[in-house]
Tab-separated table of C-alpha atoms in Angstrom:
chain	number	residue	atom	x	y	z
A	1	MET	CA	-276.344	6.819	-140.206
A	2	ASN	CA	-279.558	7.195	-138.236
A	3	ARG	CA	-279.939	7.283	-134.483
A	4	ARG	CA	-280.455	3.531	-134.225
A	5	GLY	CA	-276.824	2.923	-135.225
A	6	GLU	CA	-277.417	1.919	-138.826
A	7	PHE	CA	-274.599	2.221	-141.359
A	8	ASP	CA	-273.744	1.238	-144.886
A	9	ALA	CA	-270.569	-0.525	-143.737
A	10	ILE	CA	-268.783	-1.482	-140.539
A	11	VAL	CA	-264.985	-1.646	-140.793
A	12	VAL	CA	-263.147	-3.520	-138.055
A	13	GLY	CA	-259.502	-2.516	-137.665
A	14	ALA	CA	-257.899	0.887	-138.253
A	15	GLY	CA	-254.534	-0.277	-139.535
A	16	ALA	CA	-253.352	0.645	-143.009
A	17	VAL	CA	-255.860	-1.572	-144.859
A	18	GLY	CA	-258.824	-0.918	-142.568
A	19	GLY	CA	-258.128	2.809	-142.462
A	20	ALA	CA	-257.813	2.974	-146.242
A	21	ILE	CA	-261.087	1.187	-146.989
A	22	ALA	CA	-262.955	3.206	-144.340
A	23	LEU	CA	-261.631	6.471	-145.791
A	24	ALA	CA	-262.279	5.402	-149.401
A	25	LEU	CA	-265.900	4.510	-148.663
A	26	ALA	CA	-266.536	7.592	-146.553
A	27	ARG	CA	-265.167	9.923	-149.227
A	28	ASP	CA	-267.677	8.368	-151.616
A	29	GLY	CA	-270.559	9.142	-149.290
A	30	PHE	CA	-270.988	5.786	-147.561
A	31	ASP	CA	-271.888	5.908	-143.873
A	32	VAL	CA	-269.105	4.010	-142.140
A	33	ALA	CA	-268.526	2.809	-138.589
A	34	LEU	CA	-264.868	2.158	-137.752
A	35	ILE	CA	-264.112	-0.119	-134.798
A	36	GLU	CA	-260.589	-0.188	-133.373
A	37	ALA	CA	-259.387	-1.858	-130.183
A	38	HIS	CA	-256.514	0.553	-129.508
A	39	GLU	CA	-255.845	4.064	-130.729
A	40	PRO	CA	-252.670	3.917	-132.873
A	41	LYS	CA	-249.527	5.409	-131.375
A	42	PRO	CA	-248.805	8.730	-133.086
A	43	TRP	CA	-246.002	9.055	-135.596
A	44	ARG	CA	-243.594	11.863	-134.728
A	45	ALA	CA	-240.870	13.320	-136.942
A	46	GLU	CA	-238.464	13.557	-133.995
A	47	ASP	CA	-238.662	9.790	-133.389
A	48	ASP	CA	-236.253	7.451	-135.142
A	49	VAL	CA	-237.502	5.607	-138.201
A	50	ASP	CA	-239.744	2.742	-137.103
A	51	LEU	CA	-238.279	-0.717	-137.685
A	52	ARG	CA	-241.361	-1.897	-139.579
A	53	VAL	CA	-241.176	-0.428	-143.066
A	54	VAL	CA	-242.940	-1.375	-146.297
A	55	ALA	CA	-242.014	-1.043	-149.954
A	56	LEU	CA	-245.018	0.637	-151.551
A	57	ALA	CA	-245.618	-0.128	-155.226
A	58	PRO	CA	-246.868	2.623	-157.580
A	59	ASP	CA	-250.475	1.409	-157.439
A	60	ALA	CA	-250.425	1.543	-153.631
A	61	ARG	CA	-248.973	5.030	-153.778
A	62	ASN	CA	-251.728	6.049	-156.218
A	63	LEU	CA	-254.380	4.699	-153.856
A	64	LEU	CA	-253.009	6.765	-150.974
A	65	ASP	CA	-252.776	9.789	-153.241
A	66	ASN	CA	-256.425	9.390	-154.279
A	67	LEU	CA	-257.340	9.242	-150.594
A	68	GLY	CA	-255.549	12.546	-150.038
A	69	VAL	CA	-252.941	11.251	-147.581
A	70	TRP	CA	-249.899	10.681	-149.803
A	71	PRO	CA	-248.690	14.341	-149.775
A	72	SER	CA	-248.431	14.284	-145.977
A	73	ILE	CA	-246.637	10.901	-146.038
A	74	LEU	CA	-244.173	12.087	-148.657
A	75	ALA	CA	-243.533	15.348	-146.806
A	76	ALA	CA	-243.000	13.482	-143.528
A	77	ARG	CA	-240.575	10.687	-144.433
A	78	ALA	CA	-240.709	8.484	-147.523
A	79	GLY	CA	-237.694	7.196	-149.437
A	80	PRO	CA	-238.081	6.467	-153.161
A	81	TYR	CA	-236.102	3.644	-154.688
A	82	ARG	CA	-235.278	3.994	-158.351
A	83	ARG	CA	-233.353	0.776	-158.874
A	84	MET	CA	-233.486	-2.780	-157.583
A	85	HIS	CA	-230.536	-5.133	-157.699
A	86	VAL	CA	-230.941	-8.840	-156.876
A	87	TRP	CA	-228.169	-11.411	-156.836
A	88	ASP	CA	-227.406	-14.911	-155.578
A	89	ALA	CA	-224.751	-15.829	-153.033
A	90	LEU	CA	-224.197	-19.253	-154.647
A	91	ALA	CA	-224.478	-18.461	-158.367
A	92	PRO	CA	-223.339	-15.732	-160.777
A	93	GLY	CA	-226.871	-14.704	-161.811
A	94	ALA	CA	-228.091	-11.178	-161.077
A	95	LEU	CA	-230.997	-8.924	-162.044
A	96	THR	CA	-231.258	-5.145	-162.084
A	97	PHE	CA	-234.450	-3.136	-162.536
A	98	ASP	CA	-234.383	0.602	-163.209
A	99	ALA	CA	-237.323	2.999	-163.092
A	100	ALA	CA	-235.781	4.982	-165.949
A	101	ASP	CA	-236.206	1.979	-168.247
A	102	ARG	CA	-239.943	2.180	-167.594
A	103	GLY	CA	-240.120	5.947	-167.913
A	104	GLU	CA	-241.005	6.332	-164.237
A	105	ALA	CA	-239.546	8.401	-161.436
A	106	ALA	CA	-239.401	5.496	-158.958
A	107	LEU	CA	-240.032	1.772	-158.691
A	108	GLY	CA	-241.546	2.330	-155.265
A	109	TRP	CA	-241.181	4.034	-151.897
A	110	ILE	CA	-239.905	2.793	-148.541
A	111	VAL	CA	-242.288	4.049	-145.864
A	112	GLU	CA	-242.824	3.249	-142.199
A	113	ASN	CA	-245.931	1.187	-141.582
A	114	LYS	CA	-246.604	3.397	-138.576
A	115	LEU	CA	-246.509	6.563	-140.739
A	116	ILE	CA	-249.065	5.190	-143.215
A	117	GLN	CA	-251.415	4.207	-140.401
A	118	HIS	CA	-250.921	7.605	-138.726
A	119	ALA	CA	-251.730	9.549	-141.917
A	120	LEU	CA	-254.920	7.554	-142.475
A	121	TRP	CA	-255.963	7.854	-138.841
A	122	GLN	CA	-255.482	11.630	-138.917
A	123	ALA	CA	-257.628	11.854	-142.058
A	124	LEU	CA	-260.389	9.916	-140.290
A	125	LEU	CA	-260.373	11.826	-137.009
A	126	PRO	CA	-263.011	14.406	-136.147
A	127	LEU	CA	-262.109	18.072	-136.452
A	128	PRO	CA	-261.175	20.403	-134.861
A	129	ALA	CA	-258.241	18.867	-133.027
A	130	GLY	CA	-259.709	19.792	-129.648
A	131	GLU	CA	-262.567	17.364	-130.204
A	132	ARG	CA	-260.337	14.368	-130.895
A	133	ALA	CA	-259.917	13.456	-127.253
A	134	GLY	CA	-263.663	12.817	-127.126
A	135	VAL	CA	-263.413	9.552	-129.043
A	136	ARG	CA	-263.408	7.147	-126.140
A	137	GLY	CA	-265.226	4.352	-124.365
A	138	GLY	CA	-266.695	2.594	-127.381
A	139	GLN	CA	-268.936	5.606	-128.129
A	140	ALA	CA	-267.976	8.218	-130.699
A	141	SER	CA	-268.759	11.714	-129.434
A	142	THR	CA	-268.089	13.245	-132.838
A	143	ILE	CA	-268.077	12.218	-136.462
A	144	SER	CA	-265.168	12.879	-138.817
A	145	PRO	CA	-265.672	15.176	-141.819
A	146	ASN	CA	-265.510	12.006	-143.935
A	147	ALA	CA	-268.705	10.588	-142.357
A	148	VAL	CA	-266.891	7.935	-140.326
A	149	ARG	CA	-268.107	7.279	-136.811
A	150	MET	CA	-265.240	6.099	-134.668
A	151	PHE	CA	-265.579	3.475	-131.937
A	152	CYS	CA	-262.232	3.353	-130.112
A	153	PRO	CA	-261.311	1.647	-127.904
A	154	ALA	CA	-263.913	-0.954	-128.759
A	155	GLU	CA	-264.136	-4.641	-129.598
A	156	ILE	CA	-266.811	-6.798	-131.186
A	157	GLY	CA	-268.520	-9.245	-128.847
A	158	GLU	CA	-271.016	-10.870	-131.210
A	159	ILE	CA	-271.828	-10.884	-134.922
A	160	GLU	CA	-275.307	-11.618	-136.280
A	161	ASN	CA	-274.817	-12.393	-139.961
A	162	GLY	CA	-278.376	-11.956	-141.271
A	163	THR	CA	-279.891	-12.169	-144.719
A	164	ASP	CA	-280.627	-8.428	-144.986
A	165	ALA	CA	-278.033	-6.940	-142.667
A	166	VAL	CA	-275.167	-7.738	-140.311
A	167	VAL	CA	-275.356	-6.646	-136.681
A	168	ALA	CA	-272.207	-6.210	-134.616
A	169	THR	CA	-272.614	-6.002	-130.864
A	170	LEU	CA	-269.704	-4.329	-129.116
A	171	ALA	CA	-268.333	-5.506	-125.793
A	172	ASP	CA	-270.158	-2.643	-124.046
A	173	GLY	CA	-273.508	-3.687	-125.553
A	174	THR	CA	-273.653	-1.105	-128.366
A	175	ARG	CA	-275.372	-2.591	-131.423
A	176	LEU	CA	-274.328	-1.512	-134.912
A	177	ARG	CA	-276.280	-2.565	-137.997
A	178	ALA	CA	-274.982	-2.367	-141.589
A	179	LYS	CA	-275.249	-3.844	-145.043
A	180	LEU	CA	-271.818	-5.419	-144.666
A	181	LEU	CA	-268.910	-5.808	-142.274
A	182	ILE	CA	-265.270	-5.620	-143.401
A	183	ALA	CA	-262.701	-7.357	-141.186
A	184	ALA	CA	-259.220	-5.848	-141.522
A	185	GLU	CA	-257.785	-6.327	-138.028
A	186	GLY	CA	-254.674	-8.274	-139.026
A	187	ALA	CA	-253.520	-11.865	-139.032
A	188	GLN	CA	-255.075	-12.669	-135.635
A	189	SER	CA	-258.464	-11.382	-136.823
A	190	PRO	CA	-261.108	-12.006	-134.102
A	191	VAL	CA	-263.853	-11.515	-136.709
A	192	ARG	CA	-262.431	-14.263	-138.919
A	193	MET	CA	-262.295	-16.562	-135.919
A	194	LYS	CA	-265.875	-15.741	-134.905
A	195	LEU	CA	-266.990	-16.533	-138.455
A	196	GLY	CA	-265.198	-19.889	-138.303
A	197	ILE	CA	-263.154	-19.280	-141.466
A	198	ALA	CA	-260.073	-21.499	-141.662
A	199	PHE	CA	-256.721	-19.707	-142.007
A	200	GLU	CA	-254.253	-22.265	-143.271
A	201	GLY	CA	-250.700	-22.373	-144.561
A	202	ARG	CA	-247.343	-23.082	-143.047
A	203	ASP	CA	-244.682	-21.664	-140.761
A	204	TYR	CA	-241.309	-21.212	-142.416
A	205	GLY	CA	-239.293	-21.887	-139.267
A	206	GLN	CA	-237.678	-18.526	-139.918
A	207	ARG	CA	-237.680	-15.052	-138.491
A	208	ALA	CA	-236.990	-11.765	-140.217
A	209	VAL	CA	-234.344	-9.828	-138.321
A	210	VAL	CA	-234.832	-6.095	-138.878
A	211	ALA	CA	-232.641	-3.081	-138.141
A	212	HIS	CA	-231.614	0.236	-139.679
A	213	VAL	CA	-227.949	0.590	-140.567
A	214	ALA	CA	-225.537	3.190	-141.900
A	215	THR	CA	-223.106	2.099	-144.606
A	216	GLU	CA	-219.753	3.305	-145.831
A	217	ARG	CA	-221.108	4.070	-149.290
A	218	PRO	CA	-224.494	5.627	-150.206
A	219	HIS	CA	-227.391	3.315	-150.994
A	220	GLU	CA	-227.896	4.974	-154.412
A	221	ASN	CA	-231.706	4.932	-153.959
A	222	THR	CA	-231.481	1.229	-154.756
A	223	ALA	CA	-233.229	-1.695	-153.102
A	224	TRP	CA	-230.637	-4.452	-152.728
A	225	GLN	CA	-231.430	-8.124	-152.162
A	226	ARG	CA	-229.059	-11.048	-151.873
A	227	PHE	CA	-230.382	-14.608	-151.842
A	228	GLN	CA	-228.576	-16.866	-149.398
A	229	PRO	CA	-229.134	-20.500	-148.375
A	230	GLY	CA	-230.711	-19.415	-145.076
A	231	GLY	CA	-233.030	-16.875	-146.682
A	232	PRO	CA	-232.960	-13.532	-148.501
A	233	LEU	CA	-231.194	-10.438	-147.153
A	234	ALA	CA	-232.599	-7.069	-148.207
A	235	PHE	CA	-231.168	-3.562	-147.818
A	236	LEU	CA	-233.919	-1.006	-148.435
A	237	PRO	CA	-233.028	2.690	-148.925
A	238	LEU	CA	-234.390	5.046	-146.277
A	239	ALA	CA	-235.026	8.736	-146.806
A	240	ASP	CA	-232.347	9.671	-144.242
A	241	GLY	CA	-229.560	7.887	-146.143
A	242	ARG	CA	-229.512	4.715	-144.054
A	243	CYS	CA	-230.775	1.300	-145.097
A	244	SER	CA	-233.510	-0.784	-143.530
A	245	VAL	CA	-232.298	-4.380	-143.225
A	246	VAL	CA	-234.668	-7.344	-143.505
A	247	TRP	CA	-232.674	-10.547	-142.968
A	248	SER	CA	-234.643	-13.809	-143.183
A	249	LEU	CA	-232.957	-16.539	-141.144
A	250	PRO	CA	-233.782	-19.924	-139.603
A	251	ASP	CA	-235.100	-19.488	-136.059
A	252	ALA	CA	-231.909	-20.651	-134.313
A	253	GLU	CA	-229.686	-18.492	-136.496
A	254	ALA	CA	-231.949	-15.483	-136.012
A	255	ALA	CA	-231.690	-15.939	-132.237
A	256	ARG	CA	-227.901	-16.046	-132.510
A	257	ILE	CA	-227.796	-12.891	-134.637
A	258	LEU	CA	-230.083	-11.066	-132.217
A	259	ALA	CA	-227.765	-11.969	-129.326
A	260	LEU	CA	-224.632	-10.494	-130.965
A	261	ASP	CA	-223.223	-7.197	-129.790
A	262	ASP	CA	-223.368	-4.335	-132.291
A	263	ASP	CA	-219.786	-4.728	-133.524
A	264	ALA	CA	-220.210	-8.454	-134.195
A	265	PHE	CA	-223.578	-7.860	-135.844
A	266	ARG	CA	-222.174	-5.197	-138.173
A	267	SER	CA	-219.330	-7.517	-139.139
A	268	GLU	CA	-221.555	-10.539	-139.856
A	269	LEU	CA	-224.108	-8.419	-141.695
A	270	GLY	CA	-221.400	-6.880	-143.865
A	271	CYS	CA	-220.106	-10.326	-144.810
A	272	ALA	CA	-223.611	-11.613	-145.576
A	273	PHE	CA	-224.200	-8.604	-147.809
A	274	ASP	CA	-220.822	-9.083	-149.507
A	275	PHE	CA	-219.921	-5.537	-148.397
A	276	ARG	CA	-221.808	-4.266	-151.428
A	277	LEU	CA	-222.073	-0.800	-149.817
A	278	GLY	CA	-218.809	-1.037	-147.929
A	279	ALA	CA	-218.579	-1.510	-144.188
A	280	ILE	CA	-221.625	-1.276	-141.928
A	281	THR	CA	-220.732	1.753	-139.817
A	282	ALA	CA	-223.687	1.962	-137.394
A	283	THR	CA	-226.816	0.060	-136.436
A	284	THR	CA	-229.977	0.533	-134.439
A	285	ALA	CA	-231.341	-2.021	-132.031
A	286	ARG	CA	-232.624	-5.182	-133.709
A	287	ALA	CA	-235.987	-6.910	-133.648
A	288	ALA	CA	-237.405	-10.027	-135.283
A	289	PHE	CA	-240.777	-11.422	-136.307
A	290	PRO	CA	-241.792	-14.928	-137.428
A	291	LEU	CA	-242.364	-15.689	-141.103
A	292	ARG	CA	-245.559	-17.479	-142.109
A	293	MET	CA	-247.737	-18.124	-145.127
A	294	ARG	CA	-251.483	-18.128	-144.531
A	295	LEU	CA	-254.566	-17.933	-146.748
A	296	ALA	CA	-258.178	-17.788	-145.594
A	297	GLU	CA	-260.338	-20.601	-146.950
A	298	ASN	CA	-262.956	-17.997	-147.863
A	299	PHE	CA	-262.804	-14.218	-148.036
A	300	VAL	CA	-266.579	-13.891	-147.636
A	301	SER	CA	-269.068	-15.283	-145.137
A	302	GLY	CA	-272.614	-13.989	-145.538
A	303	ARG	CA	-272.362	-10.210	-145.273
A	304	CYS	CA	-268.856	-10.261	-143.803
A	305	VAL	CA	-265.715	-9.912	-145.898
A	306	LEU	CA	-261.989	-10.232	-145.082
A	307	ALA	CA	-259.235	-7.913	-146.326
A	308	GLY	CA	-255.498	-7.495	-145.792
A	309	ASP	CA	-253.649	-9.709	-143.323
A	310	ALA	CA	-256.968	-10.984	-141.983
A	311	ALA	CA	-257.274	-12.792	-145.328
A	312	HIS	CA	-253.674	-13.554	-146.323
A	313	LEU	CA	-250.034	-13.555	-145.221
A	314	VAL	CA	-247.122	-13.973	-147.638
A	315	HIS	CA	-243.344	-14.322	-147.357
A	316	PRO	CA	-241.768	-10.830	-147.225
A	317	LEU	CA	-239.022	-11.573	-149.769
A	318	ALA	CA	-240.739	-9.459	-152.457
A	319	GLY	CA	-242.239	-6.907	-150.070
A	320	GLN	CA	-245.772	-7.565	-151.297
A	321	GLY	CA	-247.753	-7.892	-148.065
A	322	MET	CA	-249.150	-4.374	-147.765
A	323	ASN	CA	-249.354	-3.924	-151.540
A	324	LEU	CA	-251.633	-6.960	-151.726
A	325	GLY	CA	-253.720	-5.499	-148.901
A	326	PHE	CA	-254.112	-2.187	-150.713
A	327	ARG	CA	-255.164	-4.087	-153.834
A	328	ASP	CA	-257.872	-5.679	-151.684
A	329	VAL	CA	-258.980	-2.155	-150.780
A	330	ALA	CA	-259.080	-0.980	-154.402
A	331	CYS	CA	-260.991	-4.066	-155.569
A	332	LEU	CA	-263.555	-3.992	-152.746
A	333	HIS	CA	-264.059	-0.241	-153.088
A	334	TYR	CA	-264.727	-0.631	-156.817
A	335	ALA	CA	-267.186	-3.499	-156.276
A	336	LEU	CA	-269.157	-1.536	-153.674
A	337	ARG	CA	-269.234	1.635	-155.772
A	338	LEU	CA	-270.501	-0.364	-158.733
A	339	ALA	CA	-273.254	-1.959	-156.642
A	340	ARG	CA	-274.414	1.380	-155.264
A	341	ALA	CA	-274.362	3.013	-158.719
A	342	SER	CA	-276.857	0.384	-159.890
A	343	ASN	CA	-278.989	0.858	-156.741
A	344	GLY	CA	-278.014	-2.614	-155.616
A	345	ASP	CA	-277.407	-4.070	-152.170
A	346	ILE	CA	-273.708	-3.518	-151.390
A	347	GLY	CA	-273.713	-6.532	-149.067
A	348	ALA	CA	-275.364	-8.923	-151.508
A	349	GLY	CA	-273.662	-12.239	-152.143
A	350	HIS	CA	-272.923	-11.623	-155.816
A	351	VAL	CA	-271.251	-8.294	-154.994
A	352	LEU	CA	-268.936	-9.731	-152.368
A	353	ARG	CA	-268.243	-12.915	-154.340
A	354	ARG	CA	-266.945	-10.797	-157.201
A	355	TYR	CA	-264.381	-9.323	-154.820
A	356	GLU	CA	-263.584	-12.758	-153.400
A	357	ARG	CA	-263.020	-14.362	-156.798
A	358	GLU	CA	-260.550	-11.701	-157.900
A	359	ARG	CA	-258.662	-11.183	-154.680
A	360	ARG	CA	-258.453	-14.736	-153.388
A	361	SER	CA	-257.144	-15.851	-156.778
A	362	GLU	CA	-254.395	-13.217	-156.905
A	363	ASN	CA	-253.450	-13.644	-153.253
A	364	ALA	CA	-253.282	-17.432	-153.586
A	365	LEU	CA	-251.052	-17.043	-156.629
A	366	ALA	CA	-248.822	-14.553	-154.789
A	367	ALA	CA	-248.573	-16.730	-151.680
A	368	THR	CA	-247.676	-19.926	-153.554
A	369	GLY	CA	-245.413	-18.114	-156.017
A	370	LEU	CA	-243.407	-16.422	-153.278
A	371	ASP	CA	-243.307	-19.681	-151.344
A	372	MET	CA	-241.877	-21.476	-154.365
A	373	LEU	CA	-239.382	-18.702	-155.001
A	374	GLY	CA	-238.227	-18.917	-151.405
A	375	ARG	CA	-237.781	-22.686	-151.676
A	376	VAL	CA	-235.810	-22.466	-154.934
A	377	PHE	CA	-233.483	-19.737	-153.696
A	378	GLY	CA	-233.148	-21.320	-150.273
A	379	ALA	CA	-231.838	-24.588	-151.719
A	380	ASN	CA	-228.187	-25.109	-150.861
A	381	ASN	CA	-226.919	-27.354	-153.637
A	382	ALA	CA	-224.883	-26.669	-156.750
A	383	PRO	CA	-227.277	-27.930	-159.491
A	384	VAL	CA	-230.196	-25.846	-158.219
A	385	ALA	CA	-227.929	-22.819	-157.725
A	386	THR	CA	-226.658	-23.124	-161.285
A	387	LEU	CA	-230.198	-23.403	-162.662
A	388	ARG	CA	-231.575	-20.420	-160.760
A	389	GLY	CA	-228.494	-18.379	-161.660
């Protein structure tokens, strides 16, 4: 970057996807500006496991390992699952997957979203630690060892999407110029809205009720999922021996479940899970979030590109949301590296369209496939239950 605020890339959003793409590009020598509205809350080992967890697939784990942050995540708190068992409440069909059958140590890892974001943020921060407090007021006083200039807290006021460069003007008047801008600020992406890109899909009329519970029997490092007429119920194995519950329910039923006292909740949850791990012996507080499917009409507009939840939302029944976002990161990173290796313009249309073609296709397939799966397994009638069984 030169003194006029010129970069190779501007990344907006320092969540898991934004942090990963910023770190990946910086480690390859790209000059990166990272804009984040709020500094992430720190992850602390003494805190209870955060209610928002993700099931990382092996390719997502490999990405984090290549970025140098996986060892710290694994050492902090990550629970591998070696088996997955799926069954239907209305039919005899069941499926079991085992990592041993594939010659692998694990099918995936259950990790707190907050921990992943924290590990990436720490890797991006300036060093030494005493300098970190200087990153304030929309102006970065230091640059991280990975050549990322941090602007936090900061928000984009205007975007000039030019033919040769994109210029982002921050709310405080700071102007940043780059070859491309990557929007990864989540489902409510202000950049996507400023670009006028439609974000369409449907609301499921459901909420996912989440909690961490202790069970009478050990979880066996197995991810359990039971399909019910109201929606799927998942028990995901945590590193501390408990299970993270993700219970998809119609809005009214979710509200009723949230209002139960702990004893009633444990009883109803045990029944819904068919007491597969015995009685539910303890529970944390519960929370819920709405379930939606969304897909951006385009992933690219001029020199601006969408990634992660800014581009797509899927039903959580297969735990693919963050994995799809990390695949966006891997695909975009590869496309930009390839363009630079050939001395090309990393923000050129043909470079970004290559990313868009691959990722929008896979994300559209994932969104519609998971939507169809949810409809089939949510049907409450005998013929459909028999067929899916």
